[in-house]
Coordinates of C-alpha atoms and ligand atoms in Angstrom, one line a residue:
P241 CA -13.5 -12.9 -6.3
H242 CA -13.9 -9.5 -5.2
H243 CA -12.5 -8.4 -8.7
S244 CA -14.6 -8.9 -11.4
G245 CA -14.4 -7.8 -14.9
I246 CA -12.0 -5.1 -16.4
T247 CA -12.6 -2.9 -13.4
G248 CA -10.9 -5.7 -11.1
I249 CA -8.2 -6.4 -13.2
L250 CA -7.5 -2.7 -13.7
M251 CA -7.6 -1.8 -10.0
S252 CA -5.7 -4.9 -8.8
A253 CA -3.4 -4.1 -11.8
A254 CA -3.3 -0.5 -10.1
G255 CA -2.7 -1.5 -6.8
L256 CA -5.5 0.3 -5.8
P257 CA -7.2 -0.6 -2.1
V258 CA -10.2 -3.4 -2.4
C259 CA -12.3 -1.1 -0.7
L260 CA -12.8 0.7 -3.7
T261 CA -14.7 -1.9 -5.5
R262 CA -17.3 -2.5 -2.5
P263 CA -20.3 -0.8 -2.7
P264 CA -20.6 2.5 -0.3
K265 CA -22.3 2.6 2.7
L266 CA -25.3 4.1 3.9
V267 CA -25.1 6.0 6.9
L268 CA -28.2 7.5 8.0
H269 CA -27.2 8.8 11.7
P270 CA -24.5 10.5 13.3
P271 CA -22.9 8.6 16.2
P272 CA -24.8 8.8 19.5
V273 CA -24.9 12.2 20.7
S274 CA -25.2 12.5 24.9
K275 CA -27.5 15.3 25.8
S276 CA -24.7 17.0 27.6
E277 CA -23.0 17.2 24.0
I278 CA -25.9 19.0 22.2
Q279 CA -25.4 22.9 22.3
S280 CA -27.9 25.9 21.5
I281 CA -26.8 27.7 18.2
P282 CA -25.1 30.9 18.6
G283 CA -26.9 33.7 17.5
I284 CA -30.5 31.9 17.3
S285 CA -32.8 31.8 20.4
H286 CA -34.3 28.6 21.8
T287 CA -33.9 25.0 20.7
C288 CA -37.1 24.5 20.0
R289 CA -40.0 26.2 18.1
K290 CA -43.8 24.5 18.1
T291 CA -46.9 25.5 15.6
T292 CA -48.6 28.7 17.1
K293 CA -52.2 29.7 17.1
K294 CA -53.0 30.5 13.0
Q295 CA -52.2 34.7 12.8
A296 CA -55.9 36.4 13.2
K297 CA -57.1 36.6 9.5
K298 CA -58.2 40.3 9.2
G299 CA -61.3 39.3 7.4
K300 CA -60.6 41.1 4.4
T301 CA -62.6 40.3 1.0
P302 CA -60.6 38.6 -1.5
E303 CA -61.3 41.9 -3.8
E304 CA -59.8 44.4 -1.0
V305 CA -56.9 41.9 -0.7
L306 CA -56.0 41.9 -4.5
K307 CA -56.7 45.7 -4.8
K308 CA -53.4 45.9 -3.0
Y309 CA -51.5 44.4 -5.6
L310 CA -53.5 45.4 -8.6
Q311 CA -53.2 48.7 -10.8
K312 CA -56.4 49.2 -13.3
V313 CA -56.1 48.5 -16.6
R314 CA -58.5 51.0 -19.1
H315 CA -57.4 49.5 -22.3
P316 CA -56.3 45.6 -22.0
P317 CA -53.9 44.3 -24.4
D318 CA -55.0 42.5 -27.3
E319 CA -53.7 39.1 -25.4
D320 CA -55.5 36.2 -23.6
C321 CA -56.1 36.1 -19.9
T322 CA -53.8 33.0 -19.1
I323 CA -56.1 32.0 -16.3
C324 CA -59.5 31.5 -18.2
M325 CA -58.0 31.7 -21.8
E326 CA -60.6 34.3 -22.8
R327 CA -59.4 37.6 -24.2
L328 CA -58.6 40.2 -22.0
S329 CA -61.0 42.4 -24.2
A330 CA -63.5 39.9 -23.4
P331 CA -65.6 39.2 -20.2
S332 CA -63.9 36.7 -17.8
G333 CA -64.8 33.2 -17.9
Y334 CA -65.7 33.2 -14.4
K335 CA -68.6 34.9 -12.7
G336 CA -68.6 37.4 -9.6
P337 CA -70.5 40.5 -8.5
Q338 CA -68.4 43.1 -10.6
P339 CA -68.7 43.8 -14.3
A340 CA -66.6 40.8 -15.7
N341 CA -64.8 42.9 -18.0
L342 CA -62.8 44.4 -15.5
V343 CA -58.8 43.7 -15.9
G344 CA -55.8 44.4 -13.6
K345 CA -52.1 44.2 -13.9
L346 CA -50.1 42.9 -10.9
V347 CA -47.6 46.1 -10.1
K348 CA -44.6 44.3 -9.6
C349 CA -44.4 41.8 -12.1
S350 CA -47.1 43.7 -14.8
H351 CA -48.9 40.4 -15.8
V352 CA -52.4 41.4 -16.4
F353 CA -55.8 39.3 -16.0
H354 CA -59.3 39.6 -15.8
L355 CA -59.9 40.6 -12.0
H356 CA -62.9 37.6 -12.0
C357 CA -60.0 34.9 -12.7
L358 CA -57.5 36.5 -10.0
V359 CA -60.5 36.6 -7.3
A360 CA -61.6 32.7 -8.5
M361 CA -57.6 31.8 -8.0
Y362 CA -57.4 33.4 -4.7
N363 CA -60.4 31.6 -3.4
N364 CA -59.0 28.5 -4.5
G365 CA -56.0 29.1 -2.6
N366 CA -55.4 29.1 1.2
K367 CA -56.8 32.8 1.2
D368 CA -54.3 34.1 3.6
G369 CA -53.6 37.8 2.0
S370 CA -51.1 36.5 -0.3
L371 CA -51.0 36.1 -4.1
Q372 CA -48.7 34.3 -6.4
C373 CA -49.0 35.3 -10.1
P374 CA -49.7 32.4 -12.1
T375 CA -48.0 33.4 -15.2
C376 CA -44.0 33.9 -13.2
K377 CA -44.5 32.9 -9.8
T378 CA -43.8 36.8 -8.2
I379 CA -45.0 36.8 -4.8
Y380 CA -47.3 39.5 -3.3
G381 CA -47.7 39.8 0.3
V382 CA -46.3 36.5 2.6
K383 CA -47.2 33.7 1.4
T384 CA -48.2 31.1 4.2
G385 CA -48.5 27.2 3.5
T386 CA -51.0 24.5 5.3
Q387 CA -48.4 22.4 7.3
P388 CA -50.2 20.7 10.0
P389 CA -49.3 21.4 13.6
G390 CA -45.9 20.2 15.3
K391 CA -42.3 20.6 16.4
M392 CA -39.3 21.6 15.3
E393 CA -36.0 21.2 17.3
Y394 CA -32.7 22.7 16.4
H395 CA -29.5 22.6 18.1
I396 CA -25.3 21.7 17.4
I397 CA -23.8 17.8 17.5
P398 CA -20.2 17.6 17.7
H399 CA -19.9 15.8 14.2
A400 CA -18.6 16.9 11.3
L401 CA -20.3 16.2 7.8
P402 CA -18.6 14.9 4.7
G403 CA -17.4 17.8 2.6
H404 CA -17.7 20.1 6.0
S405 CA -15.1 18.5 7.9
D406 CA -14.2 22.3 9.3
C407 CA -17.5 22.6 11.3
K408 CA -19.5 21.0 13.5
T409 CA -23.5 20.2 12.5
I410 CA -26.9 21.3 13.2
R411 CA -29.4 19.0 13.6
I412 CA -33.2 19.4 13.1
I413 CA -35.5 17.1 14.1
Y414 CA -39.1 17.6 12.9
N415 CA -41.8 16.4 14.7
I416 CA -45.5 16.1 13.7
P417 CA -48.6 14.0 14.7
P418 CA -51.0 12.6 12.6
G419 CA -54.4 14.1 13.2
V420 CA -57.5 15.3 11.2
Q421 CA -57.3 17.8 8.2
G422 CA -58.7 21.5 8.6
P423 CA -60.5 23.5 6.2
E424 CA -57.4 24.2 4.5
H425 CA -56.6 20.9 3.9
P426 CA -57.6 18.7 0.7
N427 CA -59.9 16.4 2.8
P428 CA -61.3 18.3 5.4
G429 CA -62.7 16.3 8.5
K430 CA -60.7 13.4 7.0
S431 CA -57.6 12.0 9.1
F432 CA -54.2 12.1 8.1
T433 CA -51.1 10.0 8.8
A434 CA -47.6 11.8 9.8
R435 CA -44.6 8.9 8.8
G436 CA -41.6 8.7 9.5
F437 CA -41.8 11.4 12.4
P438 CA -39.4 12.3 14.1
R439 CA -37.1 13.5 11.0
H440 CA -34.1 14.4 11.4
C441 CA -32.2 16.7 8.8
Y442 CA -28.7 18.0 8.6
L443 CA -27.0 21.3 8.1
P444 CA -22.8 22.1 8.4
D445 CA -22.7 24.7 11.2
S446 CA -20.8 27.9 9.2
E447 CA -22.0 30.8 8.4
K448 CA -24.3 29.7 5.7
G449 CA -25.6 26.9 7.4
R450 CA -26.8 28.9 10.0
K451 CA -28.5 31.9 8.0
V452 CA -30.7 28.8 6.2
L453 CA -31.5 27.6 9.6
K454 CA -32.8 31.1 10.6
L455 CA -34.6 31.0 6.9
L456 CA -36.1 27.4 7.3
L457 CA -37.4 28.8 10.9
V458 CA -39.6 31.0 9.3
A459 CA -40.7 28.9 6.9
W460 CA -41.7 26.8 9.8
D461 CA -43.3 29.5 10.8
R462 CA -45.2 30.5 7.7
R463 CA -46.5 26.6 7.7
L464 CA -44.3 25.8 4.3
I465 CA -41.9 23.3 5.3
F466 CA -44.4 19.9 5.3
A467 CA -48.3 19.9 3.8
I468 CA -50.5 17.0 3.7
G469 CA -50.7 15.4 0.3
T470 CA -50.0 12.1 -1.5
S471 CA -46.4 10.7 -1.4
S472 CA -44.6 10.5 -4.0
T473 CA -42.8 7.5 -2.7
T474 CA -45.3 5.5 -1.3
G475 CA -48.4 6.9 -3.2
E476 CA -50.3 7.3 0.1
S477 CA -52.6 9.9 0.3
D478 CA -54.0 12.4 2.9
T479 CA -50.3 12.1 4.7
V480 CA -47.8 14.6 5.7
I481 CA -45.0 15.4 2.8
W482 CA -42.2 17.9 2.5
N483 CA -43.0 21.2 0.7
E484 CA -40.6 22.1 -2.0
I485 CA -37.7 23.1 0.3
H486 CA -35.6 20.2 0.1
H487 CA -33.5 18.9 3.5
K488 CA -30.7 16.2 4.1
T489 CA -32.1 13.5 6.1
E490 CA -28.7 11.4 5.4
F491 CA -25.9 12.2 7.3
G492 CA -23.0 10.3 7.0
S493 CA -23.1 9.3 3.2
N494 CA -25.1 10.3 0.1
L495 CA -27.3 7.3 -1.9
T496 CA -30.4 8.6 -1.2
G497 CA -29.4 12.0 -2.9
H498 CA -30.6 13.6 0.7
G499 CA -27.0 13.3 2.0
Y500 CA -23.7 15.0 2.2
P501 CA -21.2 15.5 0.6
D502 CA -23.4 18.3 -1.8
I503 CA -21.4 21.2 -2.4
N504 CA -24.5 22.9 -4.2
Y505 CA -27.1 21.9 -1.7
L506 CA -27.1 25.4 0.4
D507 CA -27.3 27.3 -2.5
N508 CA -30.1 25.2 -3.9
V509 CA -32.1 25.4 -0.8
L510 CA -31.5 29.3 -0.2
A511 CA -33.2 29.2 -4.2
E512 CA -35.9 27.1 -2.7
L513 CA -36.6 29.4 0.2
A514 CA -36.3 32.5 -2.2
A515 CA -39.0 31.0 -4.2
Q516 CA -41.5 30.9 -1.5
G517 CA -40.6 34.7 -1.1
I518 CA -38.2 33.8 2.0
T519 CA -35.1 35.8 1.7
E520 CA -32.9 37.4 4.7
E521 CA -35.3 40.5 3.8
S522 CA -37.8 38.6 5.8
L523 CA -35.8 38.0 8.8
I524 CA -36.0 41.7 9.5
Q525 CA -39.6 41.6 8.6
E526 CA -40.5 38.9 10.9
K527 CA -38.6 41.0 13.6
D528 CA -41.3 43.5 13.3
Ligands
ZN90 ZN1 -59.5 35.6 -17.2
ZN91 ZN1 -46.4 38.1 -13.3

């Protein structure tokens, strides 16, 4: 009865073990770990990080922030501004204190926009002194997010992940309590929910895995791991959601796509961190 259809017949004929035809089992959690088996991670201080008070804003105006990242353009190219869709040679579709026909070029990527359009875009974000080019996503300054306050714990547990039998495992435990949304959130003053916390995540305790953890700690400090929004799985709004940096929450299998083995995971997450402006260079900057 286990063998039905052509697959069953072929497998029986080949004498393969029956277990190959059983559905794979979901293994979300590692075997029990006692407190004495948990170790801190060599080269990474502490085992827990709480949300620190928001870095004091320097009180710069949007124009002062943007000036650092822009070059003046005297003769605008014969193109559209991709923010307001007006010609760059015509005034911006947005109003502002300065003449609406000022045009600037972003210094790293050379994309050109109306100054007013960039100011409007900056004011629409979380005004953290950073800017991201809307055309090519190049980041200017240090990008931060709106992750609500919480706690990130990280340590080594003595079990190996599928595909990483040569090393132990880094376990990350995120805990974010529900609360009330701040001015940087979608609905300031309204409460938000936080489902499924504490959330347990896993990395191999390899050299590359430790590098990913160090960068995730930078992402945590910059409030980029979680956001408040609408859950794509449940449709619930005003709830804590993951923010574009994928985590592995399935310890011993890969049925959800958020588990192991996944040989590309560490490279993928490094690329996702880089897209948020977090690379090995950030580790050096953070020490200053
Ligand atoms: Zn424009
Ligand atoms: Zn650009």
